[in-house]
Amino acid sequence: DVRKFGMSKEGLIARQVMLGVVQTADGLPLYHEVFDGNTAEVATIKPIIEKIVQRFPVKRVIAVADRGLLSTDNLADLQAITLPGGAKLEFILAVPGRRYNDFVDILTPLHDATCVNAKEEVLGEAQWDKLRLIIAHDPQVALAAGAKRDLIIGALEQKAAQWAGKLDGQEGGARKRGRKLSDGGARARFYHEVCEAHLARIVRVDLKSELFTYSIDERALAHARLMDGKLLLVTNTADLAPADVVKRYKSLADIERGFRVLKSEIEIGPIYHRLPERIRAHAAICFMALILYRVMRTRLHASDTALSPERALEKLRRIQHHRVTLNGAESVTGISTINQEQTGILAALTIKKPTIETRLTLL
């Protein structure tokens, strides 16, 4: 039984199966596999890559993965993979945000030299653990992230000032409606809000003090501002320019859209099957639907049509096949008028116009 209890994408423990999909940088699905629902995502990378290089006549593989896979063990496993031709596996991995502080010493000189006064995206490169570290800095993203953080910190400080004022007033004998506020209560509420805002490293709440006190860690705040707008990528590719490395990583966002298509348009879940072979058949049918979806999208894009596959299908569904029978006479068949837009969509998809002779079956 492939249905196992595991952590779902919604953050809940649920009985589930896991689906792995390998796609090209252009978003064309190549391969899929159904895993047990409690399989760790990290553990699927190495065996899938080995299957891909054995099954397809690929000469070069560059594995592009998101932030969840960068660890010392994963790097060692990836670097140990050898392709059938003898070449080493190449990879591009994003650095998780929680590890950005490990790169402060590397990033500071680059930030001071090129990022402080940048008006558009800048790229840089450094060495880390005998690998290339590609740095991309977007000043607009950095400005927005810094402004958002400052706004949240300001709101937290305002709340803290209100609670501190109420505590001082209570000490002075002032009475207000409602329950009295204690230092412990104010401290717990403030610490909860700081954690909810993911600012516990910057806004330090003194949990050991009897009084409600906090401080702003200026060093941590400076580190956060240093990292604003930056994307860090670790790679062992030797011939790709930093811009090409960033481009290949950003194509991962389009790959992720493939999974969203499986969930939304194709509606792969929920799966109402129990037997493993039926679950795999369900996944295979949805995988073929994803291939058709991507081929449609590629052809629509190549013809400069601003339509998505969903929108194109919606317009094509208006083409109707009619069969009319009056008073027992021989039925008359026909096709609704195909307008210019529908003709353009059919041409973009390299599909012939439907004719009267076409037999339509109801499934």
Coordinates of C-alpha atoms in Angstrom, one line a residue:
D1 CA 0.0 0.0 0.0
V2 CA 1.5 3.3 -1.1
R3 CA -0.9 5.3 1.1
K4 CA 1.1 6.3 4.1
F5 CA 0.7 8.9 6.8
G6 CA 3.0 11.9 6.1
M7 CA 3.2 15.7 6.3
S8 CA 1.0 17.2 3.6
K9 CA 1.7 20.5 1.8
E10 CA -1.1 22.0 4.0
G11 CA 1.0 21.3 7.1
L12 CA -1.2 18.5 8.4
I13 CA -0.4 14.8 9.0
A14 CA -2.5 12.9 6.4
R15 CA -2.7 9.6 4.6
Q16 CA -1.4 10.4 1.2
V17 CA 0.8 9.4 -1.7
M18 CA 3.6 11.5 -3.2
L19 CA 4.1 12.2 -6.9
G20 CA 7.4 13.1 -8.4
V21 CA 7.5 14.7 -11.8
V22 CA 10.7 15.4 -13.8
Q23 CA 10.4 18.2 -16.4
T24 CA 12.8 19.9 -18.8
A25 CA 13.8 23.6 -18.3
D26 CA 11.1 24.4 -20.9
G27 CA 8.5 22.7 -18.8
L28 CA 8.0 19.6 -20.8
P29 CA 7.2 16.6 -18.5
L30 CA 9.6 13.6 -19.0
Y31 CA 9.0 11.2 -16.3
H32 CA 6.8 10.6 -13.2
E33 CA 6.8 8.2 -10.3
V34 CA 4.5 7.5 -7.4
F35 CA 6.1 7.3 -3.9
D36 CA 4.9 6.2 -0.5
G37 CA 3.2 9.1 1.3
N38 CA 5.8 9.2 4.0
T39 CA 8.8 9.4 1.7
A40 CA 11.2 12.3 2.4
E41 CA 11.5 14.6 -0.7
V42 CA 15.3 14.7 -0.3
A43 CA 15.5 10.9 -0.6
T44 CA 13.9 10.9 -4.1
I45 CA 16.4 13.1 -5.9
K46 CA 19.3 10.7 -6.3
P47 CA 17.3 7.6 -7.5
I48 CA 15.2 9.6 -9.9
I49 CA 18.2 11.2 -11.5
E50 CA 19.8 7.8 -11.9
K51 CA 16.7 6.5 -13.6
I52 CA 16.5 9.5 -15.9
V53 CA 20.1 9.1 -17.2
Q54 CA 19.5 5.4 -17.7
R55 CA 16.2 5.8 -19.5
F56 CA 16.8 8.8 -21.7
P57 CA 19.8 9.4 -24.1
V58 CA 20.8 12.6 -22.2
K59 CA 24.4 13.8 -22.5
R60 CA 24.3 16.4 -19.8
V61 CA 22.1 16.8 -16.7
I62 CA 21.9 19.9 -14.6
A63 CA 19.6 19.3 -11.6
V64 CA 17.9 22.4 -10.4
A65 CA 16.3 22.3 -7.0
D66 CA 14.8 24.6 -4.5
R67 CA 15.9 25.6 -1.0
G68 CA 15.0 22.4 0.8
L69 CA 17.8 20.3 -0.6
L70 CA 20.9 22.3 0.3
S71 CA 22.7 20.4 3.1
T72 CA 26.2 18.9 3.5
D73 CA 24.9 15.3 3.0
N74 CA 22.8 16.2 -0.1
L75 CA 25.7 18.0 -1.7
A76 CA 27.9 14.9 -1.1
D77 CA 25.3 12.6 -2.6
L78 CA 24.8 14.8 -5.6
Q79 CA 28.5 15.2 -6.3
A80 CA 28.9 11.4 -6.1
I81 CA 26.4 10.7 -9.0
T82 CA 28.2 9.8 -12.2
L83 CA 26.4 9.8 -15.6
P84 CA 26.6 6.8 -17.9
G85 CA 29.2 8.6 -20.1
G86 CA 31.4 9.2 -17.1
A87 CA 30.6 12.9 -16.5
K88 CA 29.6 14.1 -13.1
L89 CA 26.1 15.3 -12.3
E90 CA 25.8 19.1 -12.4
F91 CA 23.4 21.0 -10.1
I92 CA 22.1 24.4 -9.2
L93 CA 20.7 24.6 -5.6
A94 CA 19.2 27.6 -3.9
V95 CA 20.5 28.5 -0.4
P96 CA 17.7 28.5 2.2
G97 CA 17.1 31.8 3.9
R98 CA 17.9 30.4 7.4
R99 CA 21.5 29.8 6.2
Y100 CA 22.1 33.3 4.8
N101 CA 24.0 34.3 8.0
D102 CA 26.6 31.7 7.1
F103 CA 27.5 33.9 4.0
V104 CA 27.7 37.3 5.7
D105 CA 31.5 37.5 5.4
I106 CA 31.3 36.6 1.7
L107 CA 28.5 38.9 0.8
T108 CA 29.5 42.0 2.7
P109 CA 32.4 43.1 0.2
L110 CA 30.1 42.4 -2.8
H111 CA 27.2 44.3 -1.3
D112 CA 29.3 47.4 -0.4
A113 CA 30.9 47.4 -3.9
T114 CA 28.0 46.8 -6.2
C115 CA 24.7 46.5 -4.4
V116 CA 24.4 49.6 -2.3
N117 CA 23.8 52.1 -5.1
A118 CA 22.4 49.6 -7.7
K119 CA 19.4 50.7 -9.7
E120 CA 18.8 47.4 -11.5
E121 CA 19.6 43.7 -10.8
V122 CA 23.3 43.0 -10.4
L123 CA 25.0 39.6 -10.4
G124 CA 28.2 38.5 -8.6
E125 CA 30.1 35.4 -7.9
A126 CA 32.2 34.0 -5.1
Q127 CA 33.6 30.7 -3.8
W128 CA 32.0 28.6 -1.1
D129 CA 33.1 25.0 0.0
K130 CA 34.9 24.6 -3.4
L131 CA 31.7 25.4 -5.3
R132 CA 30.5 28.5 -7.1
L133 CA 28.3 30.8 -5.2
I134 CA 26.2 33.0 -7.5
I135 CA 24.6 36.1 -6.0
A136 CA 21.8 38.0 -7.6
H137 CA 20.6 41.3 -6.0
D138 CA 17.4 43.0 -7.0
P139 CA 17.3 46.6 -5.5
Q140 CA 13.6 46.9 -6.0
V141 CA 12.9 43.7 -4.1
A142 CA 15.3 44.8 -1.4
L143 CA 13.6 48.1 -1.0
A144 CA 10.2 46.6 -0.7
A145 CA 11.4 43.9 1.8
G146 CA 13.1 46.5 3.9
A147 CA 10.1 48.8 3.9
K148 CA 7.8 46.0 4.9
R149 CA 10.1 44.9 7.7
D150 CA 10.4 48.4 9.1
L151 CA 6.7 48.8 9.0
I152 CA 6.1 45.6 11.0
I153 CA 8.8 46.6 13.5
G154 CA 7.2 50.0 13.9
A155 CA 3.8 48.4 14.5
L156 CA 5.3 46.1 17.1
E157 CA 7.1 48.9 18.9
Q158 CA 3.9 50.9 19.0
K159 CA 2.0 48.0 20.6
A160 CA 4.9 47.5 23.1
A161 CA 4.7 51.2 24.0
Q162 CA 0.9 51.0 24.6
W163 CA 1.3 47.9 26.8
A164 CA 4.2 49.5 28.7
G165 CA 2.1 52.7 29.2
K166 CA -0.7 50.6 30.6
L167 CA 1.6 48.8 32.9
D168 CA 3.1 52.1 34.1
G169 CA -0.4 53.5 34.6
Q170 CA -1.5 50.5 36.7
E171 CA 1.6 51.0 38.8
G172 CA 0.5 54.6 39.4
G173 CA -3.0 53.5 40.5
A174 CA -4.8 54.3 37.2
R175 CA -7.9 52.1 36.7
K176 CA -9.4 51.1 33.3
R177 CA -12.1 48.7 32.3
G178 CA -11.2 45.1 31.6
R179 CA -8.6 42.8 33.1
K180 CA -5.4 44.1 34.5
L181 CA -2.3 43.6 32.3
S182 CA 0.7 41.9 33.9
D183 CA 4.3 42.0 32.8
G184 CA 4.2 38.3 32.1
G185 CA 1.1 38.6 30.0
A186 CA 2.4 41.5 28.0
R187 CA 5.7 39.7 27.5
A188 CA 4.0 36.5 26.3
R189 CA 1.6 38.4 23.9
F190 CA 4.5 40.5 22.5
Y191 CA 6.7 37.4 22.0
H192 CA 3.9 35.6 20.2
E193 CA 3.4 38.5 17.8
V194 CA 7.2 38.8 17.2
C195 CA 7.4 35.1 16.3
E196 CA 4.3 35.4 14.1
A197 CA 6.1 38.2 12.2
H198 CA 9.3 36.0 11.9
L199 CA 11.3 38.7 13.6
A200 CA 12.5 36.8 16.7
R201 CA 16.2 37.3 15.7
I202 CA 15.8 41.0 15.4
V203 CA 13.3 41.9 18.1
R204 CA 14.7 40.3 21.2
V205 CA 12.1 39.8 24.0
D206 CA 13.7 39.2 27.4
L207 CA 11.8 36.1 28.6
K208 CA 13.8 35.8 31.8
S209 CA 13.2 39.3 33.1
E210 CA 10.4 39.9 35.6
L211 CA 9.5 43.1 33.8
F212 CA 8.3 43.5 30.2
T213 CA 11.3 44.5 28.2
Y214 CA 12.7 44.0 24.7
S215 CA 15.5 45.3 22.5
I216 CA 16.3 45.6 18.8
D217 CA 19.4 43.6 17.8
E218 CA 21.1 46.0 15.5
R219 CA 23.5 43.4 14.2
A220 CA 20.7 41.1 13.2
L221 CA 18.9 43.9 11.6
A222 CA 22.0 44.9 9.6
H223 CA 22.3 41.3 8.5
A224 CA 18.7 41.2 7.4
R225 CA 19.1 44.4 5.4
L226 CA 22.3 42.9 3.8
M227 CA 20.3 39.9 2.6
D228 CA 17.3 41.8 1.3
G229 CA 16.7 41.3 -2.4
K230 CA 19.4 38.6 -2.7
L231 CA 19.2 35.2 -4.3
L232 CA 22.1 32.8 -3.5
L233 CA 22.7 29.8 -5.7
V234 CA 25.3 27.1 -5.2
T235 CA 26.5 25.3 -8.4
N236 CA 29.3 23.1 -9.7
T237 CA 28.7 24.1 -13.3
A238 CA 31.9 25.4 -14.8
D239 CA 30.8 27.0 -18.1
L240 CA 27.6 28.7 -17.3
A241 CA 27.7 32.5 -16.8
P242 CA 26.1 33.8 -13.6
A243 CA 23.1 35.2 -15.6
D244 CA 22.6 31.7 -17.2
V245 CA 22.7 30.1 -13.7
V246 CA 20.1 32.5 -12.4
K247 CA 17.9 32.0 -15.5
R248 CA 17.9 28.2 -15.1
Y249 CA 17.0 28.5 -11.5
K250 CA 14.1 31.0 -12.2
S251 CA 12.8 28.5 -14.7
L252 CA 12.0 26.3 -11.7
A253 CA 9.1 28.6 -11.0
D254 CA 7.5 27.5 -14.2
I255 CA 8.1 23.9 -13.2
E256 CA 6.2 24.5 -10.0
R257 CA 3.3 25.8 -12.1
G258 CA 3.1 22.4 -13.6
F259 CA 2.3 21.0 -10.1
R260 CA -0.3 23.7 -9.6
V261 CA -1.9 22.7 -13.0
L262 CA -2.1 19.1 -11.8
K263 CA -3.9 20.2 -8.7
S264 CA -6.2 22.8 -10.2
E265 CA -7.0 22.4 -13.9
I266 CA -6.4 18.6 -14.1
E267 CA -7.7 18.0 -10.5
I268 CA -5.4 15.1 -9.6
G269 CA -6.7 15.0 -6.1
P270 CA -8.4 13.8 -4.1
I271 CA -7.7 10.2 -5.2
Y272 CA -10.5 7.8 -4.4
H273 CA -8.5 4.6 -5.0
R274 CA -7.0 2.0 -2.6
L275 CA -5.1 -0.4 -4.7
P276 CA -1.5 0.7 -5.6
E277 CA -1.9 -0.2 -9.3
R278 CA -5.1 2.0 -9.6
I279 CA -3.4 4.9 -7.8
R280 CA -0.5 4.6 -10.3
A281 CA -2.9 4.5 -13.2
H282 CA -4.7 7.6 -11.9
A283 CA -1.3 9.4 -11.7
A284 CA -0.3 8.2 -15.2
I285 CA -3.5 9.6 -16.7
C286 CA -3.0 12.9 -15.0
F287 CA 0.6 12.9 -16.1
M288 CA -0.5 12.5 -19.8
A289 CA -2.9 15.3 -19.3
L290 CA -0.1 17.5 -18.1
I291 CA 1.9 16.6 -21.2
L292 CA -1.0 17.7 -23.4
Y293 CA -1.5 20.9 -21.4
R294 CA 2.2 21.8 -21.8
V295 CA 2.2 21.0 -25.5
M296 CA -0.9 23.2 -25.9
R297 CA 0.8 26.0 -24.0
T298 CA 4.0 25.7 -26.1
R299 CA 2.1 25.9 -29.4
L300 CA -0.1 28.8 -28.3
H301 CA 3.0 30.7 -27.2
A302 CA 4.9 30.0 -30.4
S303 CA 2.0 31.4 -32.4
D304 CA 2.0 34.7 -30.4
T305 CA -1.5 33.9 -29.0
A306 CA -2.1 35.6 -25.7
L307 CA -4.4 32.7 -24.6
S308 CA -3.8 30.2 -21.9
P309 CA -4.7 26.5 -22.6
E310 CA -7.7 26.9 -20.3
R311 CA -9.0 30.0 -22.1
A312 CA -8.4 28.4 -25.5
L313 CA -10.4 25.3 -24.5
E314 CA -13.2 27.5 -23.2
K315 CA -13.5 29.2 -26.6
L316 CA -13.2 25.9 -28.5
R317 CA -16.0 24.3 -26.5
R318 CA -18.4 26.8 -28.1
I319 CA -18.0 24.8 -31.4
Q320 CA -21.0 22.5 -31.4
H321 CA -22.1 19.5 -33.4
H322 CA -25.8 19.3 -34.1
R323 CA -28.1 16.5 -35.2
V324 CA -31.7 17.5 -35.8
T325 CA -34.6 15.0 -36.5
L326 CA -38.1 16.3 -37.4
N327 CA -41.2 14.2 -37.6
G328 CA -39.3 10.9 -38.0
A329 CA -37.5 12.2 -41.2
E330 CA -33.8 11.5 -41.8
S331 CA -31.7 13.5 -39.3
V332 CA -29.7 16.5 -40.4
T333 CA -26.3 17.2 -39.0
G334 CA -24.2 20.3 -38.9
I335 CA -21.5 22.2 -37.1
S336 CA -21.9 25.7 -35.6
T337 CA -20.1 28.5 -37.3
I338 CA -16.4 28.6 -36.5
N339 CA -15.3 32.2 -36.0
Q340 CA -12.0 33.8 -36.8
E341 CA -10.7 33.5 -33.2
Q342 CA -11.5 29.8 -33.0
T343 CA -9.9 29.3 -36.4
G344 CA -6.7 30.9 -35.1
I345 CA -6.6 28.7 -32.1
L346 CA -7.1 25.5 -34.1
A347 CA -4.3 26.7 -36.4
A348 CA -2.0 27.5 -33.5
L349 CA -2.6 24.0 -32.1
T350 CA -2.1 22.4 -35.6
I351 CA -5.5 20.8 -35.4
K352 CA -7.8 20.6 -38.4
K353 CA -11.2 22.2 -38.4
P354 CA -14.0 19.8 -37.5
T355 CA -16.1 18.6 -40.4
I356 CA -19.6 17.2 -40.7
E357 CA -18.2 13.7 -41.4
T358 CA -16.5 13.7 -38.0
R359 CA -18.3 11.2 -35.7
L360 CA -18.6 12.5 -32.2
T361 CA -19.0 9.9 -29.4
L362 CA -20.3 10.6 -25.9
L363 CA -18.1 9.0 -23.2

